[in-house]
PDB file of C-alpha atoms in Angstrom:
ATOM      1  CA  MET A   1       5.977  23.735   6.075  1.00  0.00           C
ATOM      2  CA  SER A   2       8.624  26.485   4.643  1.00  0.00           C
ATOM      3  CA  LEU A   3       8.872  26.359   1.145  1.00  0.00           C
ATOM      4  CA  TRP A   4      12.879  26.495   1.496  1.00  0.00           C
ATOM      5  CA  VAL A   5      12.737  23.455   3.265  1.00  0.00           C
ATOM      6  CA  ILE A   6      10.250  22.082   0.438  1.00  0.00           C
ATOM      7  CA  GLY A   7      12.667  23.190  -1.955  1.00  0.00           C
ATOM      8  CA  VAL A   8      15.614  21.891  -0.591  1.00  0.00           C
ATOM      9  CA  ALA A   9      14.216  18.378  -0.153  1.00  0.00           C
ATOM     10  CA  ILE A  10      12.858  18.824  -3.857  1.00  0.00           C
ATOM     11  CA  ILE A  11      16.860  19.459  -4.768  1.00  0.00           C
ATOM     12  CA  VAL A  12      17.932  16.320  -3.292  1.00  0.00           C
ATOM     13  CA  TYR A  13      15.914  14.354  -4.278  1.00  0.00           C
ATOM     14  CA  PHE A  14      16.006  15.394  -8.101  1.00  0.00           C
ATOM     15  CA  TYR A  15      19.811  14.514  -7.089  1.00  0.00           C
ATOM     16  CA  LEU A  16      19.495  11.663  -5.909  1.00  0.00           C
ATOM     17  CA  ILE A  17      17.195  10.460  -8.909  1.00  0.00           C
ATOM     18  CA  PHE A  18      19.982  12.201 -11.429  1.00  0.00           C
ATOM     19  CA  GLN A  19      22.580   9.547  -9.681  1.00  0.00           C
ATOM     20  CA  VAL A  20      20.572   6.879  -9.262  1.00  0.00           C
ATOM     21  CA  ALA A  21      20.226   6.859 -13.264  1.00  0.00           C
ATOM     22  CA  LEU A  22      23.612   7.904 -13.809  1.00  0.00           C
ATOM     23  CA  TRP A  23      24.803   4.840 -11.961  1.00  0.00           C
ATOM     24  CA  VAL A  24      22.511   2.700 -13.953  1.00  0.00           C
ATOM     25  CA  GLU A  25      23.730   3.607 -17.220  1.00  0.00           C
ATOM     26  CA  ARG A  26      27.100   2.862 -16.349  1.00  0.00           C
ATOM     27  CA  ARG A  27      26.370  -0.465 -15.403  1.00  0.00           C
ATOM     28  CA  PRO A  28      23.997  -1.854 -18.130  1.00  0.00           C
ATOM     29  CA  GLY A  29      22.651  -5.448 -17.483  1.00  0.00           C
ATOM     30  CA  TRP A  30      23.013  -5.395 -13.876  1.00  0.00           C
ATOM     31  CA  LEU A  31      19.329  -4.708 -13.374  1.00  0.00           C
ATOM     32  CA  PRO A  32      17.554  -7.817 -14.849  1.00  0.00           C
ATOM     33  CA  GLY A  33      14.606  -7.224 -17.088  1.00  0.00           C
ATOM     34  CA  PRO A  34      11.710  -8.495 -14.927  1.00  0.00           C
ATOM     35  CA  LEU A  35      13.106  -6.586 -11.822  1.00  0.00           C
ATOM     36  CA  MET A  36      13.368  -3.072 -13.825  1.00  0.00           C
ATOM     37  CA  TYR A  37      10.008  -3.896 -15.396  1.00  0.00           C
ATOM     38  CA  GLY A  38       8.463  -4.077 -11.659  1.00  0.00           C
ATOM     39  CA  LEU A  39      10.498  -1.036 -10.862  1.00  0.00           C
ATOM     40  CA  SER A  40       8.755   0.565 -13.667  1.00  0.00           C
ATOM     41  CA  LEU A  41       5.766  -0.880 -12.552  1.00  0.00           C
ATOM     42  CA  THR A  42       6.130   0.516  -8.991  1.00  0.00           C
ATOM     43  CA  VAL A  43       6.597   4.333 -11.041  1.00  0.00           C
ATOM     44  CA  TYR A  44       3.306   3.832 -12.721  1.00  0.00           C
ATOM     45  CA  CYS A  45       1.500   2.875  -9.509  1.00  0.00           C
ATOM     46  CA  THR A  46       3.085   5.065  -7.431  1.00  0.00           C
ATOM     47  CA  SER A  47       2.164   8.085  -9.672  1.00  0.00           C
ATOM     48  CA  TRP A  48      -1.402   6.992 -10.581  1.00  0.00           C
ATOM     49  CA  THR A  49      -2.631   5.766  -6.816  1.00  0.00           C
ATOM     50  CA  TYR A  50      -1.336   9.058  -4.848  1.00  0.00           C
ATOM     51  CA  TYR A  51      -4.287  11.091  -6.488  1.00  0.00           C
ATOM     52  CA  GLY A  52      -5.975   8.763  -8.581  1.00  0.00           C
ATOM     53  CA  SER A  53      -6.883   5.511  -7.220  1.00  0.00           C
ATOM     54  CA  ILE A  54      -7.095   6.994  -3.830  1.00  0.00           C
ATOM     55  CA  GLY A  55      -9.957   8.972  -4.906  1.00  0.00           C
ATOM     56  CA  ARG A  56     -11.828   6.256  -7.173  1.00  0.00           C
ATOM     57  CA  ALA A  57     -11.929   4.176  -3.844  1.00  0.00           C
ATOM     58  CA  SER A  58     -12.994   6.599  -1.661  1.00  0.00           C
ATOM     59  CA  GLU A  59     -15.877   6.305  -4.457  1.00  0.00           C
ATOM     60  CA  ALA A  60     -16.204   3.482  -5.798  1.00  0.00           C
ATOM     61  CA  GLY A  61     -14.754   0.640  -3.342  1.00  0.00           C
ATOM     62  CA  ILE A  62     -12.890  -2.137  -4.556  1.00  0.00           C
ATOM     63  CA  ALA A  63     -13.556  -1.115  -8.396  1.00  0.00           C
ATOM     64  CA  PHE A  64     -10.345   1.214  -8.517  1.00  0.00           C
ATOM     65  CA  PHE A  65      -8.397  -1.936  -8.373  1.00  0.00           C
ATOM     66  CA  ALA A  66      -9.312  -2.711 -11.997  1.00  0.00           C
ATOM     67  CA  VAL A  67      -6.536  -0.069 -13.271  1.00  0.00           C
ATOM     68  CA  TYR A  68      -4.324  -2.363 -11.611  1.00  0.00           C
ATOM     69  CA  VAL A  69      -6.001  -5.637 -13.407  1.00  0.00           C
ATOM     70  CA  GLY A  70      -4.089  -4.610 -16.840  1.00  0.00           C
ATOM     71  CA  PRO A  71      -0.428  -4.146 -15.902  1.00  0.00           C
ATOM     72  CA  ILE A  72      -0.470  -7.359 -13.201  1.00  0.00           C
ATOM     73  CA  ALA A  73      -1.325  -9.600 -15.985  1.00  0.00           C
ATOM     74  CA  VAL A  74       0.833  -8.437 -18.328  1.00  0.00           C
ATOM     75  CA  PHE A  75       3.344  -9.328 -15.548  1.00  0.00           C
ATOM     76  CA  LEU A  76       2.379 -12.384 -15.015  1.00  0.00           C
ATOM     77  CA  PHE A  77       0.820 -14.466 -17.847  1.00  0.00           C
ATOM     78  CA  ALA A  78       1.912 -12.425 -21.165  1.00  0.00           C
ATOM     79  CA  GLN A  79       5.982 -12.951 -20.261  1.00  0.00           C
ATOM     80  CA  PRO A  80       6.273 -14.522 -23.683  1.00  0.00           C
ATOM     81  CA  PHE A  81       4.252 -11.820 -25.731  1.00  0.00           C
ATOM     82  CA  LEU A  82       6.893  -9.178 -24.111  1.00  0.00           C
ATOM     83  CA  ARG A  83       9.781 -11.616 -25.250  1.00  0.00           C
ATOM     84  CA  LYS A  84       8.541 -12.215 -28.857  1.00  0.00           C
ATOM     85  CA  LEU A  85       7.109  -8.705 -29.149  1.00  0.00           C
ATOM     86  CA  THR A  86      10.869  -7.678 -27.850  1.00  0.00           C
ATOM     87  CA  ARG A  87      12.878  -9.726 -30.315  1.00  0.00           C
ATOM     88  CA  ILE A  88      10.549  -8.239 -33.510  1.00  0.00           C
ATOM     89  CA  CYS A  89      11.056  -4.643 -31.918  1.00  0.00           C
ATOM     90  CA  GLN A  90      15.015  -5.406 -32.153  1.00  0.00           C
ATOM     91  CA  ILE A  91      14.843  -6.774 -35.360  1.00  0.00           C
ATOM     92  CA  GLN A  92      12.922  -4.389 -37.097  1.00  0.00           C
ATOM     93  CA  ARG A  93      14.484  -1.808 -35.177  1.00  0.00           C
ATOM     94  CA  ILE A  94      11.090  -0.336 -33.330  1.00  0.00           C
ATOM     95  CA  THR A  95      11.451   2.298 -31.051  1.00  0.00           C
ATOM     96  CA  SER A  96       7.833   3.445 -30.530  1.00  0.00           C
ATOM     97  CA  ILE A  97       3.854   2.199 -31.011  1.00  0.00           C
ATOM     98  CA  SER A  98       3.916   4.208 -33.831  1.00  0.00           C
ATOM     99  CA  ASP A  99       6.583   2.269 -35.068  1.00  0.00           C
ATOM    100  CA  LEU A 100       4.734  -0.906 -34.791  1.00  0.00           C
ATOM    101  CA  LEU A 101       2.014   0.175 -36.112  1.00  0.00           C
ATOM    102  CA  SER A 102       3.647   1.190 -39.489  1.00  0.00           C
ATOM    103  CA  ALA A 103       5.683  -1.855 -39.455  1.00  0.00           C
ATOM    104  CA  ARG A 104       2.771  -3.647 -38.964  1.00  0.00           C
ATOM    105  CA  TYR A 105       0.903  -2.325 -42.219  1.00  0.00           C
ATOM    106  CA  GLY A 106       3.579  -1.784 -44.836  1.00  0.00           C
ATOM    107  CA  LYS A 107       5.772   0.881 -43.055  1.00  0.00           C
ATOM    108  CA  SER A 108       2.836   3.378 -43.430  1.00  0.00           C
ATOM    109  CA  ALA A 109       4.320   6.424 -42.763  1.00  0.00           C
ATOM    110  CA  ALA A 110       0.598   8.504 -42.620  1.00  0.00           C
ATOM    111  CA  LEU A 111      -0.161   5.500 -40.165  1.00  0.00           C
ATOM    112  CA  ALA A 112       3.025   6.450 -38.006  1.00  0.00           C
ATOM    113  CA  ALA A 113       2.257  10.007 -38.229  1.00  0.00           C
ATOM    114  CA  LEU A 114      -1.338   9.282 -36.968  1.00  0.00           C
ATOM    115  CA  ALA A 115      -0.582   6.885 -34.242  1.00  0.00           C
ATOM    116  CA  ALA A 116       2.097   9.259 -33.148  1.00  0.00           C
ATOM    117  CA  PHE A 117      -0.231  12.301 -33.130  1.00  0.00           C
ATOM    118  CA  VAL A 118      -3.034  10.219 -30.935  1.00  0.00           C
ATOM    119  CA  ALA A 119      -0.165   9.188 -28.857  1.00  0.00           C
ATOM    120  CA  LEU A 120       0.679  12.947 -28.303  1.00  0.00           C
ATOM    121  CA  LEU A 121      -2.957  13.778 -27.813  1.00  0.00           C
ATOM    122  CA  SER A 122      -3.189  11.204 -25.180  1.00  0.00           C
ATOM    123  CA  LEU A 123      -0.351  11.964 -23.430  1.00  0.00           C
ATOM    124  CA  VAL A 124      -0.895  15.172 -22.926  1.00  0.00           C
ATOM    125  CA  PRO A 125      -3.760  15.485 -20.478  1.00  0.00           C
ATOM    126  CA  TYR A 126      -1.627  12.827 -18.309  1.00  0.00           C
ATOM    127  CA  ILE A 127       1.114  14.655 -18.095  1.00  0.00           C
ATOM    128  CA  ALA A 128      -1.108  17.834 -17.157  1.00  0.00           C
ATOM    129  CA  LEU A 129      -2.577  15.918 -14.421  1.00  0.00           C
ATOM    130  CA  GLN A 130       0.716  14.811 -13.148  1.00  0.00           C
ATOM    131  CA  LEU A 131       2.059  18.325 -12.568  1.00  0.00           C
ATOM    132  CA  ARG A 132      -1.178  19.684 -11.020  1.00  0.00           C
ATOM    133  CA  SER A 133      -1.313  17.027  -8.394  1.00  0.00           C
ATOM    134  CA  VAL A 134       2.628  18.135  -8.128  1.00  0.00           C
ATOM    135  CA  SER A 135       1.142  21.771  -7.758  1.00  0.00           C
ATOM    136  CA  ASP A 136      -1.664  20.777  -5.044  1.00  0.00           C
ATOM    137  CA  THR A 137       0.332  19.168  -3.420  1.00  0.00           C
ATOM    138  CA  LEU A 138       3.082  21.440  -2.790  1.00  0.00           C
ATOM    139  CA  ALA A 139       0.051  23.844  -2.170  1.00  0.00           C
ATOM    140  CA  LEU A 140      -1.190  21.660   0.412  1.00  0.00           C
ATOM    141  CA  ILE A 141       2.016  21.268   2.137  1.00  0.00           C
ATOM    142  CA  THR A 142       2.802  24.759   2.228  1.00  0.00           C
ATOM    143  CA  ARG A 143      -0.342  26.116   3.090  1.00  0.00           C
ATOM    144  CA  TYR A 144      -1.686  23.650   5.522  1.00  0.00           C
ATOM    145  CA  PRO A 145      -3.789  24.092   7.761  1.00  0.00           C
ATOM    146  CA  ASP A 146      -5.060  27.314   5.739  1.00  0.00           C
ATOM    147  CA  LEU A 147      -6.248  25.395   2.442  1.00  0.00           C
ATOM    148  CA  ARG A 148      -7.773  28.525   0.817  1.00  0.00           C
ATOM    149  CA  PRO A 149      -6.951  28.809  -2.773  1.00  0.00           C
ATOM    150  CA  ASP A 150      -4.433  31.562  -3.192  1.00  0.00           C
ATOM    151  CA  GLN A 151      -5.752  34.763  -3.930  1.00  0.00           C
ATOM    152  CA  GLY A 152      -3.655  36.443  -6.574  1.00  0.00           C
ATOM    153  CA  VAL A 153      -2.228  34.966  -9.555  1.00  0.00           C
ATOM    154  CA  ILE A 154       1.800  34.381  -9.620  1.00  0.00           C
ATOM    155  CA  SER A 155       4.079  34.353 -12.955  1.00  0.00           C
ATOM    156  CA  PHE A 156       4.785  31.175 -14.237  1.00  0.00           C
ATOM    157  CA  TRP A 157       8.521  31.256 -12.763  1.00  0.00           C
ATOM    158  CA  LEU A 158       7.900  32.332  -9.949  1.00  0.00           C
ATOM    159  CA  ASP A 159       5.600  28.905  -9.443  1.00  0.00           C
ATOM    160  CA  PRO A 160       7.358  25.461  -8.597  1.00  0.00           C
ATOM    161  CA  THR A 161       5.381  23.653 -10.468  1.00  0.00           C
ATOM    162  CA  PHE A 162       6.886  25.447 -13.526  1.00  0.00           C
ATOM    163  CA  TRP A 163      10.869  24.545 -12.193  1.00  0.00           C
ATOM    164  CA  ILE A 164      10.108  20.986 -11.007  1.00  0.00           C
ATOM    165  CA  ALA A 165       8.639  20.672 -14.611  1.00  0.00           C
ATOM    166  CA  MET A 166      11.777  21.772 -16.412  1.00  0.00           C
ATOM    167  CA  ALA A 167      13.707  19.627 -14.278  1.00  0.00           C
ATOM    168  CA  LEU A 168      11.561  16.815 -15.448  1.00  0.00           C
ATOM    169  CA  SER A 169      11.875  18.031 -19.021  1.00  0.00           C
ATOM    170  CA  PHE A 170      15.699  18.261 -18.576  1.00  0.00           C
ATOM    171  CA  PHE A 171      16.006  14.441 -17.021  1.00  0.00           C
ATOM    172  CA  VAL A 172      14.365  13.290 -20.095  1.00  0.00           C
ATOM    173  CA  ILE A 173      16.217  15.083 -22.356  1.00  0.00           C
ATOM    174  CA  PHE A 174      19.677  13.984 -20.840  1.00  0.00           C
ATOM    175  CA  PHE A 175      18.904  10.195 -20.080  1.00  0.00           C
ATOM    176  CA  GLY A 176      16.405   9.769 -23.419  1.00  0.00           C
ATOM    177  CA  THR A 177      18.012  11.696 -26.187  1.00  0.00           C
ATOM    178  CA  ARG A 178      21.275  12.615 -25.902  1.00  0.00           C
ATOM    179  CA  ARG A 179      22.529   9.941 -28.252  1.00  0.00           C
ATOM    180  CA  ALA A 180      21.195   9.664 -31.721  1.00  0.00           C
ATOM    181  CA  ASP A 181      21.040   5.573 -32.053  1.00  0.00           C
ATOM    182  CA  ALA A 182      16.840   5.698 -31.803  1.00  0.00           C
ATOM    183  CA  SER A 183      17.002   1.730 -31.246  1.00  0.00           C
ATOM    184  CA  GLU A 184      19.377   2.234 -28.308  1.00  0.00           C
ATOM    185  CA  GLN A 185      18.199   1.342 -24.422  1.00  0.00           C
ATOM    186  CA  HIS A 186      17.932   4.117 -21.983  1.00  0.00           C
ATOM    187  CA  ARG A 187      18.464   2.581 -19.205  1.00  0.00           C
ATOM    188  CA  GLY A 188      18.622   5.346 -16.550  1.00  0.00           C
ATOM    189  CA  LEU A 189      15.476   6.967 -18.125  1.00  0.00           C
TER     190      LEU A 189
END
């Protein structure tokens, strides 16, 4: 497939994502909590499934399903717990797991910093894996059926994955951090 066709498809896709996010932000409250939770699960399951679960299913059979037991159990059985947790977070103005742990253990700044650091260390490999899957997918659809790896090294500004990562970063900055109130929900994100 031509790189130009893929580039146009990616631009159109990002345009649609931005438009949907803007629409959701301008109409607060139209999306009920359970539906928003379900849509969040689809994003989680889609990104994880595309490379992770299919590969695990081919190696381990039905054991791959264990990854989904937790989110399904929370959705089905933990609604009262989620409501209580949400209420506590709103009252205490808690916006992150580090805030939650800090509030639970005497507003300890050291514990909050440690929790934020551990979350960062845990998140970076996952984001790298997602970007790698984007890169591998682009390589697969642009070089099919000749799937040999590239022989040369290209500079990062010529790598489409770099620009996709920049677009995703811009999306998160635009919809997640443009307001100063950390306790406000960012529905577009």
